Coordinates of C-alpha atoms in Angstrom, one line a residue:
M1 CA 0.0 0.0 0.0
A2 CA 1.2 3.5 -0.7
D3 CA 2.3 5.9 2.0
T4 CA -0.9 6.5 3.9
T5 CA 0.5 9.3 6.0
G6 CA 0.8 11.7 3.1
N7 CA 3.9 13.0 4.9
P8 CA 7.7 13.3 4.3
T9 CA 9.7 10.5 2.8
D10 CA 12.1 8.4 4.9
T11 CA 15.1 10.4 3.9
E12 CA 13.4 13.6 5.0
A13 CA 12.2 12.2 8.3
S14 CA 15.3 10.3 9.3
S15 CA 19.0 10.9 9.0
D16 CA 20.0 7.3 9.2
S17 CA 22.3 6.4 6.3
D18 CA 22.7 2.7 7.0
T19 CA 19.2 1.7 6.0
P20 CA 18.5 0.1 2.6
S21 CA 17.1 1.8 -0.4
G22 CA 15.9 0.9 -3.9
K23 CA 16.0 -2.8 -4.9
S24 CA 18.1 -3.7 -1.9
R25 CA 15.0 -3.4 0.3
W26 CA 13.7 -6.8 -1.1
R27 CA 16.6 -8.6 0.7
Y28 CA 15.2 -7.5 4.1
I29 CA 11.7 -8.9 3.6
G30 CA 10.8 -11.1 6.6
P31 CA 8.3 -10.0 9.3
G32 CA 5.6 -9.8 6.6
I33 CA 6.2 -13.5 5.7
V34 CA 5.9 -14.3 9.4
V35 CA 2.6 -12.3 9.9
A36 CA 1.1 -13.8 6.7
A37 CA 2.0 -17.4 7.8
T38 CA 0.7 -16.9 11.3
G39 CA -2.4 -15.0 10.3
V40 CA -3.7 -17.5 7.7
G41 CA -4.7 -20.6 9.7
A42 CA -6.7 -23.6 8.8
G43 CA -9.9 -21.8 9.9
D44 CA -9.3 -19.1 7.4
L45 CA -8.8 -21.6 4.6
V46 CA -12.0 -23.4 5.6
A47 CA -14.0 -20.2 5.7
T48 CA -12.8 -19.3 2.2
L49 CA -13.5 -22.8 0.9
I50 CA -17.1 -22.6 2.3
A51 CA -17.5 -19.2 0.7
G52 CA -16.4 -20.6 -2.6
S53 CA -18.6 -23.7 -2.1
N54 CA -21.7 -21.6 -1.3
F55 CA -21.3 -18.6 -3.6
G56 CA -18.8 -19.6 -6.3
Y57 CA -16.6 -16.6 -7.3
T58 CA -19.2 -14.0 -6.2
L59 CA -17.3 -13.0 -3.0
L60 CA -13.8 -12.8 -4.5
W61 CA -13.9 -9.1 -4.1
A62 CA -14.6 -9.4 -0.4
A63 CA -11.4 -11.5 0.0
V64 CA -9.4 -8.8 -1.8
I65 CA -10.9 -6.1 0.5
G66 CA -10.1 -8.2 3.5
C67 CA -6.4 -8.1 2.5
L68 CA -6.4 -4.3 2.0
V69 CA -8.0 -3.8 5.4
K70 CA -5.4 -5.9 7.1
I71 CA -2.6 -4.2 5.2
S72 CA -3.7 -0.9 6.8
L73 CA -3.9 -2.3 10.3
A74 CA -0.5 -4.0 10.1
E75 CA 1.1 -0.9 8.5
A76 CA -0.3 1.3 11.3
A77 CA 1.1 -1.0 14.0
G78 CA 4.5 -1.1 12.3
R79 CA 4.5 2.7 11.8
W80 CA 3.9 3.2 15.5
H81 CA 6.9 1.0 16.4
L82 CA 9.3 2.7 13.9
S83 CA 8.2 6.3 14.3
T84 CA 8.1 6.4 18.1
G85 CA 10.7 3.8 19.0
R86 CA 8.2 2.5 21.5
T87 CA 6.3 -0.8 21.4
L88 CA 2.5 -1.0 20.7
F89 CA 1.8 -2.1 24.3
D90 CA 3.6 1.0 25.6
G91 CA 1.3 3.0 23.4
W92 CA -1.8 1.2 24.7
A93 CA -0.7 1.8 28.3
S94 CA -0.5 5.6 27.6
L95 CA -4.2 5.5 26.9
G96 CA -5.1 4.3 30.4
R97 CA -4.8 1.3 32.6
W98 CA -8.0 -0.2 31.2
T99 CA -5.9 -1.3 28.1
I100 CA -3.5 -3.2 30.4
W101 CA -6.4 -5.1 32.1
F102 CA -8.1 -5.8 28.7
F103 CA -5.0 -7.3 27.2
G104 CA -4.1 -9.2 30.4
V105 CA -7.5 -10.9 30.6
Y106 CA -7.6 -11.4 26.9
A107 CA -4.1 -13.0 26.7
V108 CA -4.8 -15.4 29.6
I109 CA -8.2 -16.7 28.4
W110 CA -7.4 -16.5 24.7
G111 CA -4.1 -18.3 25.1
F112 CA -5.6 -21.1 27.1
V113 CA -8.2 -21.9 24.5
Y114 CA -6.1 -21.1 21.5
G115 CA -3.3 -23.4 22.6
A116 CA -5.6 -26.4 22.5
A117 CA -7.1 -25.4 19.1
A118 CA -3.7 -24.8 17.5
M119 CA -2.3 -28.1 18.7
S120 CA -5.4 -30.0 17.5
S121 CA -5.4 -28.2 14.1
S122 CA -1.7 -29.2 13.6
A123 CA -2.4 -32.8 14.7
L124 CA -5.3 -33.4 12.3
P125 CA -3.2 -33.6 9.0
L126 CA -0.5 -35.6 10.8
Q127 CA -3.0 -38.2 12.0
A128 CA -4.4 -38.4 8.5
L129 CA -1.0 -38.9 7.0
F130 CA 0.1 -41.4 9.6
P131 CA -3.1 -43.0 10.9
D132 CA -1.6 -45.9 12.7
V133 CA 1.1 -44.1 14.7
M134 CA -0.8 -42.6 17.6
D135 CA -4.1 -40.9 18.6
L136 CA -5.0 -37.4 17.7
E137 CA -4.4 -36.1 21.3
W138 CA -0.9 -37.4 21.3
W139 CA -0.1 -35.9 17.9
A140 CA -1.5 -32.6 19.3
I141 CA 0.7 -32.8 22.4
A142 CA 3.8 -33.6 20.3
C143 CA 3.1 -30.5 18.1
G144 CA 2.7 -28.2 21.1
L145 CA 5.9 -29.5 22.8
L146 CA 7.9 -29.2 19.5
G147 CA 6.7 -25.6 19.1
L148 CA 7.6 -24.9 22.8
V149 CA 11.2 -26.3 22.4
F150 CA 11.7 -24.5 19.0
V151 CA 10.6 -21.1 20.2
W152 CA 12.3 -21.4 23.6
F153 CA 15.8 -22.2 22.2
N154 CA 15.8 -20.1 19.0
K155 CA 15.9 -16.4 18.3
Y156 CA 13.9 -14.5 15.8
A157 CA 16.3 -15.0 12.9
V158 CA 16.0 -18.8 13.0
F159 CA 12.2 -18.5 13.6
E160 CA 11.8 -16.4 10.5
K161 CA 13.8 -18.8 8.3
V162 CA 11.6 -21.7 9.4
M163 CA 8.5 -19.7 8.8
T164 CA 9.7 -18.8 5.4
V165 CA 10.2 -22.4 4.4
L166 CA 6.7 -23.4 5.7
V167 CA 5.2 -20.5 3.8
G168 CA 6.9 -21.8 0.7
V169 CA 5.2 -25.1 1.2
M170 CA 1.8 -23.4 1.8
F171 CA 2.3 -21.3 -1.4
V172 CA 3.2 -24.3 -3.6
V173 CA 0.3 -26.4 -2.3
T174 CA -2.4 -23.8 -2.6
V175 CA -1.3 -22.5 -6.0
Y176 CA -1.0 -26.1 -7.3
L177 CA -4.6 -26.9 -6.1
A178 CA -5.9 -23.7 -7.7
I179 CA -4.3 -24.7 -11.0
R180 CA -5.4 -28.3 -10.7
V181 CA -9.1 -27.5 -10.4
T182 CA -8.9 -25.3 -13.6
P183 CA -10.6 -22.1 -12.5
N184 CA -13.0 -20.3 -14.7
L185 CA -11.0 -17.0 -15.1
G186 CA -14.0 -15.2 -16.7
D187 CA -16.1 -15.9 -13.6
A188 CA -13.2 -15.1 -11.4
F189 CA -12.7 -11.6 -12.9
A190 CA -16.5 -11.1 -12.6
G191 CA -16.2 -11.9 -8.9
L192 CA -14.1 -8.8 -8.4
L193 CA -17.2 -6.7 -8.9
P194 CA -18.8 -5.9 -5.5
V195 CA -22.0 -7.9 -5.6
L196 CA -23.8 -9.5 -2.7
P197 CA -25.1 -13.1 -3.0
D198 CA -28.9 -13.4 -3.1
E199 CA -29.0 -15.4 0.1
K200 CA -30.2 -14.9 3.7
D201 CA -27.6 -13.1 5.9
S202 CA -25.4 -12.4 2.8
V203 CA -24.2 -9.1 4.3
L204 CA -23.0 -10.7 7.5
N205 CA -21.5 -13.6 5.6
T206 CA -19.6 -11.2 3.4
L207 CA -18.4 -9.1 6.3
G208 CA -17.3 -12.3 8.0
L209 CA -15.2 -13.2 5.0
I210 CA -13.6 -9.8 4.8
G211 CA -12.8 -9.8 8.5
G212 CA -11.4 -13.4 8.5
V213 CA -8.8 -13.0 5.8
G214 CA -5.7 -13.7 7.9
G215 CA -4.8 -12.3 11.3
T216 CA -6.2 -11.3 14.6
I217 CA -3.8 -10.6 17.4
T218 CA -1.0 -11.4 15.0
L219 CA -1.7 -8.0 13.3
A220 CA -0.6 -6.4 16.6
A221 CA 2.4 -8.7 16.8
Y222 CA 3.6 -7.4 13.5
G223 CA 5.3 -4.4 15.0
Y224 CA 7.1 -6.6 17.5
W225 CA 8.5 -8.8 14.6
V226 CA 9.5 -5.6 12.8
N227 CA 11.6 -4.7 15.9
A228 CA 12.9 -8.2 16.4
K229 CA 14.2 -8.0 12.8
G230 CA 16.3 -5.1 13.9
W231 CA 14.2 -2.3 12.4
T232 CA 13.8 0.3 15.1
N233 CA 13.7 3.8 13.4
T234 CA 12.0 5.6 10.6
G235 CA 14.8 4.8 8.2
W236 CA 13.2 1.4 7.9
M237 CA 9.7 2.8 7.1
K238 CA 9.8 2.1 3.4
V239 CA 11.2 -1.4 3.9
M240 CA 8.4 -2.1 6.4
R241 CA 5.7 -0.9 4.0
L242 CA 7.1 -3.1 1.2
D243 CA 7.4 -6.0 3.7
N244 CA 3.7 -5.4 4.7
R245 CA 2.5 -5.4 1.1
V246 CA 4.3 -8.7 0.5
A247 CA 2.6 -10.1 3.5
Y248 CA -0.9 -9.5 2.4
I249 CA -0.3 -10.1 -1.3
T250 CA 0.9 -13.6 -0.1
T251 CA -2.2 -13.9 2.1
G252 CA -4.4 -12.8 -0.8
I253 CA -2.9 -15.6 -3.0
F254 CA -3.6 -18.2 -0.4
V255 CA -7.2 -17.0 0.1
V256 CA -8.0 -16.6 -3.6
A257 CA -6.5 -20.0 -4.4
M258 CA -8.7 -21.7 -1.8
L259 CA -11.7 -19.8 -3.0
F260 CA -11.0 -21.1 -6.5
V261 CA -10.9 -24.7 -5.1
G262 CA -14.2 -24.1 -3.3
A263 CA -15.8 -22.6 -6.4
E264 CA -14.7 -25.3 -8.8
L265 CA -14.4 -28.5 -6.7
L266 CA -17.3 -27.9 -4.3
H267 CA -19.7 -25.3 -5.7
S268 CA -19.9 -26.9 -9.1
A269 CA -20.6 -30.3 -7.7
N270 CA -22.9 -29.0 -4.9
V271 CA -20.7 -30.5 -2.2
A272 CA -20.8 -29.1 1.3
I273 CA -18.0 -29.4 3.9
A274 CA -18.1 -28.9 7.6
S275 CA -16.9 -25.7 9.2
G276 CA -13.7 -25.9 11.3
D277 CA -10.5 -27.7 10.7
K278 CA -12.2 -31.0 9.9
G279 CA -13.6 -29.5 6.8
L280 CA -10.0 -29.7 5.4
L281 CA -9.9 -33.4 6.1
Q282 CA -13.1 -33.7 4.1
L283 CA -11.5 -31.8 1.3
S284 CA -8.6 -34.2 1.4
D285 CA -11.0 -37.1 0.8
I286 CA -12.6 -35.3 -2.1
L287 CA -9.2 -34.5 -3.6
E288 CA -8.3 -38.2 -3.4
E289 CA -11.5 -39.2 -5.2
E290 CA -11.0 -36.6 -7.9
Y291 CA -7.2 -36.5 -8.4
G292 CA -5.7 -39.5 -6.6
T293 CA -3.8 -40.2 -3.4
A294 CA -0.7 -38.2 -4.2
T295 CA -2.6 -35.0 -4.5
A296 CA -4.5 -35.7 -1.3
K297 CA -1.3 -36.3 0.6
F298 CA 0.3 -33.2 -0.9
F299 CA -2.7 -31.2 0.3
L300 CA -2.3 -32.6 3.8
I301 CA 1.3 -31.5 3.9
G302 CA 0.1 -28.0 3.0
F303 CA -2.6 -28.3 5.7
F304 CA 0.0 -29.1 8.3
A305 CA 2.3 -26.2 7.2
T306 CA -0.7 -23.8 7.4
S307 CA -1.7 -25.0 10.9
Y308 CA 1.9 -25.2 12.3
T309 CA 3.0 -21.8 11.1
S310 CA 0.0 -20.4 13.1
L311 CA 1.0 -22.4 16.1
I312 CA 4.7 -21.3 16.3
G313 CA 3.8 -17.8 15.1
V314 CA 1.5 -17.3 18.1
W315 CA 3.9 -19.1 20.4
H316 CA 6.6 -16.5 19.5
G317 CA 4.6 -13.3 18.7
V318 CA 2.1 -13.2 21.4
S319 CA 4.7 -14.3 24.0
L320 CA 6.7 -11.1 23.0
M321 CA 3.6 -9.1 23.6
F322 CA 2.9 -10.8 26.9
A323 CA 6.5 -10.0 28.0
D324 CA 5.8 -6.4 27.2
F325 CA 2.6 -6.5 29.2
V326 CA 4.4 -7.9 32.3
A327 CA 7.1 -5.2 32.0
R328 CA 4.5 -2.4 31.9
F329 CA 2.5 -4.1 34.7
R330 CA 5.7 -4.1 36.9
G331 CA 6.2 -0.4 36.1
E332 CA 9.5 -0.8 34.2
G333 CA 9.0 2.6 32.4
E334 CA 8.9 3.3 28.7
L335 CA 9.1 0.1 26.6
K336 CA 11.5 0.5 23.7
G337 CA 11.7 -1.3 20.4
E338 CA 15.5 -1.6 20.9
E339 CA 14.9 -4.1 23.7
V340 CA 12.9 -6.3 21.4
A341 CA 15.6 -5.9 18.7
S342 CA 18.3 -7.0 21.2
G343 CA 16.5 -10.3 21.9
A344 CA 16.1 -9.5 25.6
R345 CA 12.3 -10.1 25.4
E346 CA 12.8 -13.5 24.0
R347 CA 15.1 -14.5 26.9
S348 CA 12.8 -13.0 29.6
W349 CA 10.9 -15.1 32.1
P350 CA 7.5 -13.6 31.1
F351 CA 8.1 -14.7 27.5
R352 CA 8.9 -18.2 28.5
A353 CA 6.1 -18.3 31.1
Y354 CA 3.6 -17.5 28.4
L355 CA 5.1 -20.2 26.2
L356 CA 4.4 -22.7 29.0
W357 CA 0.9 -21.3 29.4
L358 CA 0.2 -21.8 25.7
T359 CA 1.5 -25.4 25.8
F360 CA 0.7 -27.2 29.0
P361 CA -2.6 -26.1 30.5
P362 CA -4.4 -26.5 27.1
I363 CA -3.4 -30.1 27.1
V364 CA -6.3 -30.6 29.6
L365 CA -8.7 -29.4 27.0
L366 CA -7.5 -32.0 24.5
F367 CA -8.7 -34.8 26.7
Q368 CA -11.7 -33.2 28.5
G369 CA -13.2 -31.0 25.9
E370 CA -13.6 -27.3 25.9
P371 CA -15.4 -25.7 29.0
F372 CA -18.7 -24.1 27.7
R373 CA -18.5 -20.8 29.6
L374 CA -14.9 -20.3 28.9
I375 CA -15.5 -20.8 25.1
I376 CA -18.2 -18.1 25.2
I377 CA -15.8 -15.6 27.0
Y378 CA -13.1 -16.6 24.5
G379 CA -15.3 -15.9 21.6
V380 CA -16.4 -12.5 22.9
L381 CA -12.9 -11.4 23.8
G382 CA -11.5 -12.6 20.5
A383 CA -14.2 -10.6 18.6
A384 CA -13.5 -7.5 20.6
F385 CA -9.8 -7.5 20.0
L386 CA -9.7 -6.2 16.4
P387 CA -12.1 -3.3 17.1
F388 CA -9.8 -2.5 20.1
L389 CA -6.8 -2.6 17.8
A390 CA -8.3 -0.5 15.1
G391 CA -9.7 2.1 17.6
T392 CA -6.5 2.5 19.6
L393 CA -4.3 2.8 16.5
I394 CA -6.5 5.6 15.2
W395 CA -6.2 7.3 18.7
L396 CA -2.4 6.8 18.9
L397 CA -1.5 7.8 15.3
N398 CA -3.6 11.0 15.4
S399 CA -2.2 12.3 18.7
S400 CA 0.9 14.0 19.9
R401 CA 2.2 10.5 21.0
T402 CA 3.3 10.0 17.3
P403 CA 5.8 12.4 15.7
A404 CA 4.0 14.8 13.4
P405 CA 5.5 13.5 10.1
W406 CA 4.3 10.0 10.8
R407 CA 0.7 10.6 12.0
N408 CA -2.2 9.3 10.0
G409 CA -3.1 10.8 6.7
P410 CA -6.7 10.8 5.3
L411 CA -6.3 7.4 3.6
S412 CA -5.0 5.7 6.7
N413 CA -7.7 7.2 8.9
L414 CA -10.3 6.0 6.3
M415 CA -9.0 2.5 6.2
L416 CA -8.6 2.2 9.9
A417 CA -12.1 3.6 10.4
V418 CA -13.5 1.1 7.9
A419 CA -11.6 -1.7 9.7
G420 CA -12.9 -0.6 13.1
L421 CA -16.5 -0.4 11.9
L422 CA -16.3 -3.8 10.2
F423 CA -14.9 -5.5 13.2
L424 CA -17.3 -3.8 15.6
V425 CA -20.2 -5.1 13.5
L426 CA -18.7 -8.6 13.6
C427 CA -18.1 -8.2 17.4
V428 CA -21.7 -7.3 18.0
K429 CA -22.9 -10.3 15.9
Q430 CA -20.5 -12.6 17.8
V431 CA -21.8 -11.3 21.2
W432 CA -25.4 -11.5 20.0
D433 CA -25.0 -15.1 18.7
Q434 CA -23.7 -16.5 22.0
P435 CA -26.1 -18.7 24.0
W436 CA -26.2 -16.4 27.0
S437 CA -29.3 -18.1 28.4
E438 CA -27.3 -21.2 28.9
F439 CA -24.3 -19.3 30.3
F440 CA -26.0 -18.3 33.6

C-alpha cells in the first residue's frame, strides 16, 4: 500500500544512512512473511472454501478487500513502532490502565483456549498422513511440545527462516490446487465486482469473509516482529511498508487459491463441507477421489504447514507481547523497540512463562473437551480485540504521541475507520449469537 500518512519520505524524516534503499529493500523482507504465515490458519482456509462452495466466485472481491483492510492495520502497527521507538503495548498503556487489564484478561483466556485449538489443528493432518502411529491427542501434544522447544531455544532469525520455508510449502500447495481445479477465469474476474449473493444473511457472511482473511492478534504482533528483525527507526519505514504489502499479497494468493478450489471443486458439484478444521480433512477425501492419493497427501502436507505456522507464530509473537505486558505491569518505564531488537524479550521469564501457558494447561482441554462458559468468553474477547486494535491505532496515530511527520493521513484514517466499523459489527454479531441463556 502507498504511504498513507501523506507526509515526508524516509530520507526527509530520518538521517540514518545505513538503511537500505531501492531494490536492496527486497533482501530484508521477513516479518511480513511471518505475519502472513501466522495469520492464515486452517480456519481461514475453511471459511474461504465454504464461501467458494456456497457462492462460487461471487465474493472474490470481499477476500481482496479483507487483505487491504489488514494491510492498513499492520502498516499502522509497524509505523507506530518505527516512528516512536516504543512498542505498541507502551502506546496502549499511555491511553489508560484499562488497556492493560483488557490485554491481560484477553491474553490469559485466549491463550488457554487457542493453545488447544492450535495443537489440534496441527495434529489433524499428521494423523491423516500417519493414521496408525498414535491418537490425535498425542499428535497434538507432540506439536505443542515441539513448538515450545523450538521457540524457547531459537531467536527471531531462525524462527523467521523456518516460517519462510513453511510459507513456501503453503504457497506451492495452494497454487497447485488452484491450477489443478482449472478455475474459470472469466467468472473469477467477474467476482471482483462488489456484488452480494442473493442469500439470507449475505451481508453478514460477506463481512465475516472480509474480517477473516488472515490475522487477529498477529496483526498487533507485526510491530514486534519488525523490531525483532532489527528495524527500530524511521529509516526502515519504506522497507516495512514493502514487507507489509508482500505479507498481504501472499495472504491474498492463499485465500484466492482456496476460493478457486471451493468454487470449482465444491460449488460446481454442490458438495458441502463442515466448518472448522475437519472441513479440510473432508477436502482431502474429495481430492483423493478426484485426483488421486498423491494430490490428497500433498494437500495434507500444506494443511500441516498452514496450521503449524499459526502455532509457532503465536507461540513467538504473542509471547513477545505478553512479556511487554508484564514489563509495563511491573512499572519498568517506557518500553522501547530496541529491547525487542536486542533479543532481551525472547530471553525473559514472562516470554517463557507465556510459552508454557500456551502449551501445558491447554493439554487438559485436549482430553476433557472445551469448557462451555470459557469458550463463550473466549469468543467475545476474540471478537472484541480487532475493534480495540483499530480504535487504539486511530487514537495513537492521530495524537501527539506520534511524531508529526508519521501521523495518519486521510487514507490511513479512512482504512482504519472502515476496519474498526467492520470488526465492531462482527463483534456485536458474535456477542449476539452467544447462547447467553445457557451461560448463567
